Short mmCIF file of C-alpha atoms in Angstrom, two decimals:
data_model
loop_
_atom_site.label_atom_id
_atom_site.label_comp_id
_atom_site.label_asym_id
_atom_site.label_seq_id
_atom_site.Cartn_x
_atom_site.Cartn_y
_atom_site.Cartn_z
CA UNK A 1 19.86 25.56 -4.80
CA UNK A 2 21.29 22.75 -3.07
CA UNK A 3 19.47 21.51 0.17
CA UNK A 4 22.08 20.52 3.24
CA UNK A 5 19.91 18.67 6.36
CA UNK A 6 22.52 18.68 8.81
CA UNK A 7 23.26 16.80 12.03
CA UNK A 8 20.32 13.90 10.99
CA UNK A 9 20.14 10.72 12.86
CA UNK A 10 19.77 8.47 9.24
CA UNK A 11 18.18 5.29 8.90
CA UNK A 12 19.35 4.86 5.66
CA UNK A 13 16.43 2.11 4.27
CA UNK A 14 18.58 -1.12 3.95
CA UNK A 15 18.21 -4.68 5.96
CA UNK A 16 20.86 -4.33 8.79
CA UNK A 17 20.28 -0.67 9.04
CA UNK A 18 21.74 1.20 12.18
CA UNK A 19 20.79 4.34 13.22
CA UNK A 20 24.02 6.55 12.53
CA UNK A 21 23.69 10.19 13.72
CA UNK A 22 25.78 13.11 13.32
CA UNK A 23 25.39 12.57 9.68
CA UNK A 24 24.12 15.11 7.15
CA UNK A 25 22.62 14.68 3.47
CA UNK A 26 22.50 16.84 0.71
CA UNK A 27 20.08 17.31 -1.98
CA UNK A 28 20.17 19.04 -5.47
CA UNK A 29 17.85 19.13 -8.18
CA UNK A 30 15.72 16.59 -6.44
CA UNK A 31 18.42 13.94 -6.26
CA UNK A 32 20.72 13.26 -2.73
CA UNK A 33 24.31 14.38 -3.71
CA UNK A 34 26.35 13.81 -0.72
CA UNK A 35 26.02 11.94 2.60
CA UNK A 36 28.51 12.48 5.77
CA UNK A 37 30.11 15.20 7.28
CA UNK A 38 29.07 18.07 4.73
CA UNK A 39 30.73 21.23 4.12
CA UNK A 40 28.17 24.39 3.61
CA UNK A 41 28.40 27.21 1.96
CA UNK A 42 26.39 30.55 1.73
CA UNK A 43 24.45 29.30 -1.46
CA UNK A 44 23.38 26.23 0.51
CA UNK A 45 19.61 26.15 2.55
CA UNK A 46 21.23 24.28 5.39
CA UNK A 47 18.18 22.86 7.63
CA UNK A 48 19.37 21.55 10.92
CA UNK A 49 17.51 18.54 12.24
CA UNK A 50 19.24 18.57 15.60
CA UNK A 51 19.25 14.71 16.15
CA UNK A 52 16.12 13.65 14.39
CA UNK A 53 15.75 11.04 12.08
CA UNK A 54 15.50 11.28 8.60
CA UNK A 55 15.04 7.90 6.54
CA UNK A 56 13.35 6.86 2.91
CA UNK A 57 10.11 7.75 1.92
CA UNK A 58 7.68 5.04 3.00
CA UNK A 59 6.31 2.96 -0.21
CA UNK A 60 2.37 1.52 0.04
CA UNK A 61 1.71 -1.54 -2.06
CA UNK A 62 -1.58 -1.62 -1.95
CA UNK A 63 -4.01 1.19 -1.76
CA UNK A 64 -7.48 2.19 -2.86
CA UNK A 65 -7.58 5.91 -4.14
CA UNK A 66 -11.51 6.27 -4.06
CA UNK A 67 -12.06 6.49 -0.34
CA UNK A 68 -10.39 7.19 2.93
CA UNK A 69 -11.21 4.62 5.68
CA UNK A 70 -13.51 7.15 6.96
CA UNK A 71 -15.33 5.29 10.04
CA UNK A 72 -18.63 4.23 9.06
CA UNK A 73 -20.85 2.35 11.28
CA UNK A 74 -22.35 0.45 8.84
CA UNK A 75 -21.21 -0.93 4.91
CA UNK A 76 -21.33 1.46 2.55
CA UNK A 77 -23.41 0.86 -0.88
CA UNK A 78 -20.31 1.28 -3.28
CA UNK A 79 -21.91 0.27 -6.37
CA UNK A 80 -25.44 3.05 -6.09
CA UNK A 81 -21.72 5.42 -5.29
CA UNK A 82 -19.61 4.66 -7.46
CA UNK A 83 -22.56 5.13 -10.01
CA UNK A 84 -23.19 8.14 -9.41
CA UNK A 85 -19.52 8.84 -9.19
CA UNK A 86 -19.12 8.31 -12.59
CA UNK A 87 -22.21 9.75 -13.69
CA UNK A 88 -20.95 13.22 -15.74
CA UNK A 89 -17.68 14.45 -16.33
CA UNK A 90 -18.72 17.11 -13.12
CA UNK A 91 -19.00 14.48 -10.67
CA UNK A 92 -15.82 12.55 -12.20
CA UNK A 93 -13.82 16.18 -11.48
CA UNK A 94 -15.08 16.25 -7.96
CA UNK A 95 -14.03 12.19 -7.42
CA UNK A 96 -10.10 12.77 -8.97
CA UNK A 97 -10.58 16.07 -7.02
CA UNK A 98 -11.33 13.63 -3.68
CA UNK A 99 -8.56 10.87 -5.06
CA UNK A 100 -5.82 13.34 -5.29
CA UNK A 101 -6.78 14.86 -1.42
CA UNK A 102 -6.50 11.07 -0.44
CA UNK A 103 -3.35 10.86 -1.88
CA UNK A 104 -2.02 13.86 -0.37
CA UNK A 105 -3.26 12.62 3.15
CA UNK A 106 -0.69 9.61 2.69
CA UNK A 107 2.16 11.57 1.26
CA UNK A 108 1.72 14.26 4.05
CA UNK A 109 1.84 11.51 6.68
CA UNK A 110 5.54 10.16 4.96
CA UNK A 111 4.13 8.03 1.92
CA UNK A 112 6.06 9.05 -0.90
CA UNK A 113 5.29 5.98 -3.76
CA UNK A 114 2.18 4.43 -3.67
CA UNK A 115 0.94 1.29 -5.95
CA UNK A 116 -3.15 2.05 -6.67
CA UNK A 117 -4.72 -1.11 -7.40
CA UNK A 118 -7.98 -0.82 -8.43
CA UNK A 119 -9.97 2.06 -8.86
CA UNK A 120 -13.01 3.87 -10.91
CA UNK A 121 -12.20 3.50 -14.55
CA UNK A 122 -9.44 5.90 -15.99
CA UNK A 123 -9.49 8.07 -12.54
CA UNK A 124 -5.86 7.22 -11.40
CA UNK A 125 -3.79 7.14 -14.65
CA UNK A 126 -5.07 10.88 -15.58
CA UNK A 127 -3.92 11.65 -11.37
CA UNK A 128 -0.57 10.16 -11.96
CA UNK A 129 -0.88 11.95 -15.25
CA UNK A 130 -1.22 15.25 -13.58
CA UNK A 131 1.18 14.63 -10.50
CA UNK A 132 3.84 13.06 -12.98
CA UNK A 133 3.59 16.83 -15.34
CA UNK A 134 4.16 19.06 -12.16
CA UNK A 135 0.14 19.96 -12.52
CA UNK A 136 -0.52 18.78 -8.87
CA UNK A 137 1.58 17.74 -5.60
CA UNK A 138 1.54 13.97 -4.87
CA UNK A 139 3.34 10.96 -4.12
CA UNK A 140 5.06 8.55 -6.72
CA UNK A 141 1.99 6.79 -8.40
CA UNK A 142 2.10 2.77 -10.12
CA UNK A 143 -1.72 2.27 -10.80
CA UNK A 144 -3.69 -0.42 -12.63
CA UNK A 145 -7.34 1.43 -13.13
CA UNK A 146 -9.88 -0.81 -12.41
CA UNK A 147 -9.52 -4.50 -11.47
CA UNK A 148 -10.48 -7.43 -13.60
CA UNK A 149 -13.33 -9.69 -12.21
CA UNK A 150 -16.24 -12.01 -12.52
CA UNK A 151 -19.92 -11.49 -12.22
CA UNK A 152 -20.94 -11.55 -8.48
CA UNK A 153 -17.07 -11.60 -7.95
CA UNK A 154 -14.96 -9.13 -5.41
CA UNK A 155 -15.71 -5.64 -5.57
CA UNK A 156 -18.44 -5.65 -8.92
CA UNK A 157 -20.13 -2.74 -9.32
CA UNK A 158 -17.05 -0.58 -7.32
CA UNK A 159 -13.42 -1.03 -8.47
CA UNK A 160 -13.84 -4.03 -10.39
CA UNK A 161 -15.41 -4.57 -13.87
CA UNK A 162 -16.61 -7.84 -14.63
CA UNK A 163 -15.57 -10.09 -17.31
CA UNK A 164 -18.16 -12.55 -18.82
CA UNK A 165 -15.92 -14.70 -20.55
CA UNK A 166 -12.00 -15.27 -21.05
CA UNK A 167 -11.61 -13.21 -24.30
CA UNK A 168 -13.93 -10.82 -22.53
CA UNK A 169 -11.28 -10.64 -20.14
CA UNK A 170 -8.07 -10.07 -22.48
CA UNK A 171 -9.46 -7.28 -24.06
CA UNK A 172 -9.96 -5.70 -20.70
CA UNK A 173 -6.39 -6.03 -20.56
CA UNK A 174 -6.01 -4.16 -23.67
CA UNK A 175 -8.02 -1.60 -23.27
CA UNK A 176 -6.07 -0.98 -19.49
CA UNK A 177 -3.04 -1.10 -21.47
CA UNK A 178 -4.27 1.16 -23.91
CA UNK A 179 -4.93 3.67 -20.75
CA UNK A 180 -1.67 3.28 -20.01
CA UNK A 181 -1.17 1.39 -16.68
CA UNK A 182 1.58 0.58 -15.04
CA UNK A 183 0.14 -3.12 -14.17
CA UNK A 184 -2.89 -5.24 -14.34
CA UNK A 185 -5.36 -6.27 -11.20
CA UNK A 186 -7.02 -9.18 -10.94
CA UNK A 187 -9.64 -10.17 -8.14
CA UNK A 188 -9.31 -13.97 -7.92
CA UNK A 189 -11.21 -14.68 -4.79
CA UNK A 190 -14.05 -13.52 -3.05
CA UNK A 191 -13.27 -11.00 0.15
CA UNK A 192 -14.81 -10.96 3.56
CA UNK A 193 -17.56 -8.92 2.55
CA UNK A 194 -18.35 -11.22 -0.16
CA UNK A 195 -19.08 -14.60 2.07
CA UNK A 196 -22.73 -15.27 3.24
CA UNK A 197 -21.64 -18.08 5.20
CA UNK A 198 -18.94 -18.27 8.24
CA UNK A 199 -15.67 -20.29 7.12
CA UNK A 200 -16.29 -19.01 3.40
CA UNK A 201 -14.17 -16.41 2.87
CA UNK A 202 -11.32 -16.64 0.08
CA UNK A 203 -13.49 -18.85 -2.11
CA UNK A 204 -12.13 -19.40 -6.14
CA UNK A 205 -14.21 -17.10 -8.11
CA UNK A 206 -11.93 -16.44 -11.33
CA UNK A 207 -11.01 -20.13 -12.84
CA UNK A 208 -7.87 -20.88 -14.20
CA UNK A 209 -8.44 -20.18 -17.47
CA UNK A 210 -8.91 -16.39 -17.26
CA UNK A 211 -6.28 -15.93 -15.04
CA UNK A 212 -3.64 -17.47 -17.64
CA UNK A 213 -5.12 -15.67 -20.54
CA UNK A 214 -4.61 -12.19 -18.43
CA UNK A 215 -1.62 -13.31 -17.44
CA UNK A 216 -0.19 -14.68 -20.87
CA UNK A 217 -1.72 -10.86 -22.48
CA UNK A 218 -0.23 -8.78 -19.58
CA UNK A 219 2.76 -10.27 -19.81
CA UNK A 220 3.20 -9.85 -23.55
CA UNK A 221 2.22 -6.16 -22.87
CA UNK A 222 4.75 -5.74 -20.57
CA UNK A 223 2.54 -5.45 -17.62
CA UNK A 224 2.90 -7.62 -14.23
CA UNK A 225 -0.06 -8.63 -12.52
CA UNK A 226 -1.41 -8.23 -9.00
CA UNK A 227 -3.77 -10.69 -7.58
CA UNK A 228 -6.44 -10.08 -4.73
CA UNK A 229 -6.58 -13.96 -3.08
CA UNK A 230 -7.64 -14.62 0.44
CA UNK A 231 -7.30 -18.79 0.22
CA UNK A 232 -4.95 -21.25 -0.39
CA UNK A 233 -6.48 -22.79 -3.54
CA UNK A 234 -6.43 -18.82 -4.64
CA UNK A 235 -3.03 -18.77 -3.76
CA UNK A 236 -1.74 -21.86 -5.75
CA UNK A 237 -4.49 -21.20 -8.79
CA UNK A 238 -3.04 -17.61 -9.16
CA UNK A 239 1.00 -18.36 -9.15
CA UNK A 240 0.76 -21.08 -11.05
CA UNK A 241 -0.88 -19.37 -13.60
CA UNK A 242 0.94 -16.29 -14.00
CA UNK A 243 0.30 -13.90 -11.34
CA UNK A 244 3.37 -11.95 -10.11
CA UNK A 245 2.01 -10.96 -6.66
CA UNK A 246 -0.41 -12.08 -4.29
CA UNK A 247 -2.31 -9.64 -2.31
CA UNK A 248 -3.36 -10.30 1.15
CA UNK A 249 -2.19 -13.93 0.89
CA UNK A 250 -3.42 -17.07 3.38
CA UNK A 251 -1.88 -20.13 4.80
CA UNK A 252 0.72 -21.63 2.80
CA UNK A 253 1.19 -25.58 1.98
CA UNK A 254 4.62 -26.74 0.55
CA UNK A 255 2.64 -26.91 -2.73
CA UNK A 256 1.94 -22.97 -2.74
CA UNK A 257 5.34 -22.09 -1.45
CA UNK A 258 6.86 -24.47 -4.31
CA UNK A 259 4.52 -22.61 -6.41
CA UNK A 260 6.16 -19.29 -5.41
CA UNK A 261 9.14 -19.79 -5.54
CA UNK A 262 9.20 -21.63 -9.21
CA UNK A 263 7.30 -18.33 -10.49
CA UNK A 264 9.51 -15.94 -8.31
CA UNK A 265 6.18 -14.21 -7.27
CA UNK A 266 5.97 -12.16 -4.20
CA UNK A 267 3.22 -11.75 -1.13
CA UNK A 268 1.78 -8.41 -0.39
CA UNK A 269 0.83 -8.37 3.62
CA UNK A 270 -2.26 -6.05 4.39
CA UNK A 271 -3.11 -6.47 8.16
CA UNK A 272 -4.39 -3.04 8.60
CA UNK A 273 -7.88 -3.96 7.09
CA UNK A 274 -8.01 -6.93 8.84
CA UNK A 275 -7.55 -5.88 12.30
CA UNK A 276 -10.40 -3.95 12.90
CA UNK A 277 -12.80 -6.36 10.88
CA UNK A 278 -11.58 -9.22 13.22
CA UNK A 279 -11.18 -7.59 16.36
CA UNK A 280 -13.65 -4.75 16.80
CA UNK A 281 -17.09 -4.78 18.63
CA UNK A 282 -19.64 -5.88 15.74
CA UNK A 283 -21.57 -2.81 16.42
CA UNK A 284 -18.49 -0.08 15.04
CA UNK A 285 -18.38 -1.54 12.10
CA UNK A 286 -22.08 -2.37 11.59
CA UNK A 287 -20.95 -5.91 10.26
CA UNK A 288 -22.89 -9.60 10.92
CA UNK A 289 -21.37 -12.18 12.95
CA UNK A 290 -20.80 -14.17 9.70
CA UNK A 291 -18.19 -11.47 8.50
CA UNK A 292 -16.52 -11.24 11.80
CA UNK A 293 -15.58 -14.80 11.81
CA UNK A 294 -14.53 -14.88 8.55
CA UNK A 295 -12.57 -11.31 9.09
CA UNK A 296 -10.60 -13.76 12.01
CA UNK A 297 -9.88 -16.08 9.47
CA UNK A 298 -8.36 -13.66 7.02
CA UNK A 299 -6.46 -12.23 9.75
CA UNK A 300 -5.15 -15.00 11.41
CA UNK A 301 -4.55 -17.22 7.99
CA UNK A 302 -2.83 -13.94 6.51
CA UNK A 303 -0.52 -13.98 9.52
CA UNK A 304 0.27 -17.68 9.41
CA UNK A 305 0.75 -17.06 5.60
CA UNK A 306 3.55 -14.26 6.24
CA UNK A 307 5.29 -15.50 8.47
CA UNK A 308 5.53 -18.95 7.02
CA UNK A 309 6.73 -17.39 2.87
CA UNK A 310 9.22 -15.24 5.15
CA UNK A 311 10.44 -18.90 6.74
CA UNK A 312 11.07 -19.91 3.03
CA UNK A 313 12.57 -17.26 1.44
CA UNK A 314 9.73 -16.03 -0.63
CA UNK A 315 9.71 -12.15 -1.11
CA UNK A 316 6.79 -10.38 1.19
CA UNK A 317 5.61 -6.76 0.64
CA UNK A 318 3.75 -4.77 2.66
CA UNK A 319 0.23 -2.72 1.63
CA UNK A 320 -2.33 -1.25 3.73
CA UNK A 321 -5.79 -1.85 1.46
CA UNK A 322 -6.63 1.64 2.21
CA UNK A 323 -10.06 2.61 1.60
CA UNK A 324 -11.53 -0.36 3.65
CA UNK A 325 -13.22 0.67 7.31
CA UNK A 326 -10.70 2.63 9.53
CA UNK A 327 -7.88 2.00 7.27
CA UNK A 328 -6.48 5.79 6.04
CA UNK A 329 -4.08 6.87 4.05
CA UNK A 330 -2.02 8.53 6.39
CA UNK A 331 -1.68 5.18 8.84
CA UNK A 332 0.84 3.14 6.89
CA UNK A 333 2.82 3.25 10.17
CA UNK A 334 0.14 0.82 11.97
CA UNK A 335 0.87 -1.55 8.90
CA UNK A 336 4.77 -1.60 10.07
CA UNK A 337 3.40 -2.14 13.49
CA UNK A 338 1.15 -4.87 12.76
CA UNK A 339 3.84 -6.84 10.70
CA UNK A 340 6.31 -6.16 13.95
CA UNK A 341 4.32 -7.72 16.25
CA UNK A 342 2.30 -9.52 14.70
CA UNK A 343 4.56 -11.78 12.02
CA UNK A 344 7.54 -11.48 14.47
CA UNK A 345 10.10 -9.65 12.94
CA UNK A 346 12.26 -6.93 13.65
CA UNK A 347 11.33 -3.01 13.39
CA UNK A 348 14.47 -2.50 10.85
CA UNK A 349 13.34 -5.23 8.91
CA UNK A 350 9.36 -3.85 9.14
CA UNK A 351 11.04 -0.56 7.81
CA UNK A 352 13.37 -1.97 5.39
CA UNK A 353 10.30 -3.87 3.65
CA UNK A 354 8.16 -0.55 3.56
CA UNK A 355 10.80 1.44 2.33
CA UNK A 356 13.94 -0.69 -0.16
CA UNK A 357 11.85 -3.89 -0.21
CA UNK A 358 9.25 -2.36 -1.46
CA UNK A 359 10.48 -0.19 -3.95
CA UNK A 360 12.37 -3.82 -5.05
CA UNK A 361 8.97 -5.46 -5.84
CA UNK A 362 8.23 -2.25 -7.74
CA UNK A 363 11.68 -2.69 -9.81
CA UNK A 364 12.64 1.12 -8.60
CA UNK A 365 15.03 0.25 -6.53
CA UNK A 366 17.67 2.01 -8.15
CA UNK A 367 15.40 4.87 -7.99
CA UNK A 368 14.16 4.94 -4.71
CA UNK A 369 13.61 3.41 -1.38
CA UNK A 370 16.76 4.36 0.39
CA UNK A 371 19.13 7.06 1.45
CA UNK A 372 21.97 6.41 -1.45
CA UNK A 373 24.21 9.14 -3.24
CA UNK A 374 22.46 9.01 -6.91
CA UNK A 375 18.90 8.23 -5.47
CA UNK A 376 15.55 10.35 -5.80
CA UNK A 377 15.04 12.73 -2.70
CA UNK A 378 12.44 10.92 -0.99
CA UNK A 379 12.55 11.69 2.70
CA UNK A 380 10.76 11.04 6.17
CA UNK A 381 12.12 12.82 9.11
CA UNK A 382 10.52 12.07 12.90
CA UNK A 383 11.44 13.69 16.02
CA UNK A 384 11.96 10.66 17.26
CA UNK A 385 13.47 6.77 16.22
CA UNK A 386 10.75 4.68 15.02
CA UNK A 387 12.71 1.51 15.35
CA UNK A 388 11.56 2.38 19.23
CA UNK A 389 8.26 2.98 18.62
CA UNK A 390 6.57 3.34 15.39
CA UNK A 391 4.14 5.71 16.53
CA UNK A 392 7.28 7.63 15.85
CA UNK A 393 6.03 8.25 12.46
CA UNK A 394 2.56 9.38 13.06
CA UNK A 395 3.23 13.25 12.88
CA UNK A 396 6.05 13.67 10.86
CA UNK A 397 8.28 16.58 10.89
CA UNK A 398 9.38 16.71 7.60
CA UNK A 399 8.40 14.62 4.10
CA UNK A 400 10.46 15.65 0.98
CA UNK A 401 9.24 13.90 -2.08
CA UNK A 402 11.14 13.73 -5.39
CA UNK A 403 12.86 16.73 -3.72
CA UNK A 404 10.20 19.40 -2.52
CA UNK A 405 10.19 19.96 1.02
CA UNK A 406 7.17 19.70 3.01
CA UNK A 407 7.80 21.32 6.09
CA UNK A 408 5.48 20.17 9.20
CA UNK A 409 3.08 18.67 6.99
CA UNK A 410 -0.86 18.56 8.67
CA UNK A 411 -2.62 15.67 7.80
CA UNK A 412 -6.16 15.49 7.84
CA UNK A 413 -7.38 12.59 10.64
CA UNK A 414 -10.06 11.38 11.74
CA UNK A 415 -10.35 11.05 15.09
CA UNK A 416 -12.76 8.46 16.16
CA UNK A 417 -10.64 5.95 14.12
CA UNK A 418 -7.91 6.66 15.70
CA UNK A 419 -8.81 6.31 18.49
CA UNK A 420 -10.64 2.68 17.93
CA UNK A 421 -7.51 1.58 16.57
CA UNK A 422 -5.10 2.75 19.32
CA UNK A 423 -7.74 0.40 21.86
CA UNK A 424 -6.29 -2.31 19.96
CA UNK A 425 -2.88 -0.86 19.58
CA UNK A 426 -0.86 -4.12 21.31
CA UNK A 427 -2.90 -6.66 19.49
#
C-alpha cells in the first residue's frame, strides 16, 4: 500500500530549509516515492495533515540505553546496579527489556536513529539485533557496547570496562568487534562526577598511548571511534591520536582546532546534561558544591567550545547524554533548544544538525536525515512549526520510522523533570 500525507507544511531537513506548505509526500514500502502536488487513488491511505509539519526523523548522537534521566535526588550507585544488572541471564532479560522501553520513549517522542555509546556489555548489539530482524519496534540503532577505560577512569564499574594496559586495551577492541559494533568508545577524561576538587573536571585519564593503539586497531577493523573528553588537553590528546569524534568537547585553542581539522574529526554538543548539573538548586540533584562548579565549567567551556569549531568550520553534532539526571529520551527537542540559544545559531540550522547533519557524521546520509525522493521513511510531524518554538516537538502528532506509522504516539514522562527543566527553559 502506498502511504499519501497530503497538504503537509515540509521542512524538508537541509541547511537553508524553508517551510513550504501545500506539499504532500508519498511513501511505499518504507521508502518516500514522490514529493509535490500528488495525485491519489483509491488504493492509496491518503492521511491529511491539514497544515502541519512533517520533517526528518530527529537523529541522537549520543545516548545511554541503560537508564532514563529519571529525577533522582541524589547519585545513584551504578556500579552495586549495574552488578546486579548483569548478574543472571533473568535480570539481563529484564535490563534489554528496560533498554528497549527507553528506546521506544525517544522514538515515540520523534527520535528515529540513535548512536548508543556505551552501555552494559553485549546489551545493545543483541537490541539492535532484534529491532534490525522486525522482532521488536525501535528506532535506527549505531551502538558501541561498552566503553573502553582506565582504572578509576569515567564511568568504571557502569558502562565502561577498564583496561590495565595498552594491549589490554586492543583486545577490548577485538572482542567489541567480534560483538559486532558499529564503532568503538573511548572515555578519555574524567566527567563531572569524577572530580573531587572544584576546577578539576576534564582531567587526562587515558594517555596517549592507548588511545593510538585503539585507534590504529579500530581503524584497521573498520570501526570509527568516539571519544568522551571534557578538556582541552583531552581534546588535542584524542584528535591527534586518532579519534574521529569528540563528545561533549571544551574550549578550543588554535592548536585543537588545527588538530581537527588536519584529522577531519567532528564535535558532538551535549548541553542537555549540563544544564541542570550547572544551574539547578544543589539540593534536586543531591550533588556537592564541588560538582556544581565544575558542572559550570563543563557547561560554559562546552558552549565556548561550539560555538568557536562552528567559527572554523569544524563539523559539530548534536547528542543529548541521555541517561544522566533529568536528561530523557524523549527530550532531544531541549538539546535543539539549548544549541539555539545557547551557541547562537539559527532554529533551521539547530534542526538541520539534528536531522541531515547528523545522519552525515553517521555516513547515512544517503539513507536518511531528510525528506528526499529515494530516502528511508523517517518522519516527524507537529501541529505546529518548530522553527517558532521548539517546544513544537514535544508531543508529536505523528513519527513514522523506516516506514511504520505511529499515529499520536504517548510517551512516557516524567513530570517533576519536566517541570525543573521548563524553570530554566530561557537559560
Amino acid at each position: 500500500m502506498r502511504y499519501v500525507f497530503k497538504n503537509c507544511t515540509l521542512l524538508d531537513g537541509t541547511k537553508d530549509m524553508k517551510p513550504q506548505p501545500n506539499t504532500d509526500v508519498a511513501v511505499e514500502n518504507g521508502r518516500i516515492t514522490e514529493i509535490g502536488e500528488i495525485a491519489t487513488s483509491s488504493n492509496d491511505e491518503v492521511i491529511n495533515l491539514n497544515g502541519k509539519y512533517l520533517m526528518p526523523g530527529l537523529i541522537n548522537l549520543h545516548v545511554h540505553l541503560p537508564a532514563g534521566g529519571k529525577p533522582q535526588n541524589k547519585p545513584m550507585n551504578t556500579t552495586k546496579l549495574t552488578k546486579f544488572a548483569l548478574s543472571s541471564s533473568v535480570s539481563k532479560a529484564l535490563v534489554l527489556k528496560m533498554c528497549h522501553a527507553y528506546a521506544m520513549q525517544g522514538l515515540m517522542s520523534g527520535v528515529t536513529t540513535v548512536r548508543v555509546v556505551g552501555g552494559l556489555d553485549d546489551l545493545d548489539t543483541k537490541l539492535r539485533d532484534k529491532i534490525n530482524a522486525g522482532k521488536l519496534d525501535g528506532p535506527r540503532m549505531f551502538v558501541s557496547n561498552y566503553a573502553i577505560g582506565v582504572h578509576h577512569g569515567h564511568m568504571v564499574g557502569s558502562v565502561t570496562h577498564p583496561a590495565a594496559s595498552v594491549e589490554e586495551a586492543v583486545k577490548m577492541v577485538d572482542e567489541l568487534k567480534s560483538q559486532n559494533v558499529d564503532l568503538i568508545k573511548l572515555m578519555i577524561t574524567g566527567g563531572v562526577m569524577d572530580a573531587k576538587v572544584k576546577g578539576e573536571p576534564g582531567k587526562l585519564m587515558m594517555q596517549a598511548d592507548m588511545i593510538k593503539a585503539c585507534c590504529d586497531e579500530a581503524h584497521k577493523l573498520g570501526l570509527k571511534v568516539a571519544a568522551h573528553v571534557q578538556s582541552p588537553e583531552g581534546v588535542r590528546c584524542a584528535v591527534e591520536n586518532g579519534v574521529d569524534s569528540i563528545e561533549h568537547g571544551s574550549t578550543l585553542t588554535q592548536k585543537e582546532i588545527d588538530t581537527f581539522k588536519k584529522y577531519n574529526a567532528v564535535l558532538v554538543c551535549t548541553l542537555s546534561p549540563a544544564m541542570p548539573m550547572a544551574k539547578f538548586k544543589r539540593e534536586t540533584l543531591g550533588i556537592s558544591e564541588a560538582v556544581q562548579y565544575n558542572s559550570n565549567i563543563v557547561f560554559n567551556n562546552m558552549i565556548i567550545g561550539t560555538k568557536t569549531a562552528l567559527e572554523n568550520g569544524i563539523t559539530v553534532g548534536l547528542g543529548t547524554d541521555t541517561g544522566c539526571p533529568y536528561t530523557t529520551h524523549y527530550n532531544m527537542w531541549r538539546e535543539l533548544h539549548y544549541f539555539e540559544r545557547n551557541v547562537g545559531v539559527s532554529p533551521e540550522y539547530a534542526l538541520y544538525t539534528a536531522t541531515l547533519n547528523n545522519a552525515q557524521i553517521l555516513g547515512i546520509a544517503d539513507e536518511t536525515g531528510s525528506i528526499e525522493v529515494g530516502k528511508c521513511a523517517d518522519m516527524l510531524i507537529s501541529n505546529d512549526n518548530p522553527l517558532d518554538d521548539f517546544r513544537a516537538l514535544s508531543e508529536p502528532y505523528m513519527v513514522v520510522c523506516r516506514g511504520k506509522i505511529f499515529k499520536e504516539p504517548k510517551i512516557k514522562k516524567y513530570p517533576k523533570c519536566d517541570e525543573e527543566l521548563d524553570k530554566f527553559y530561557d537559560c
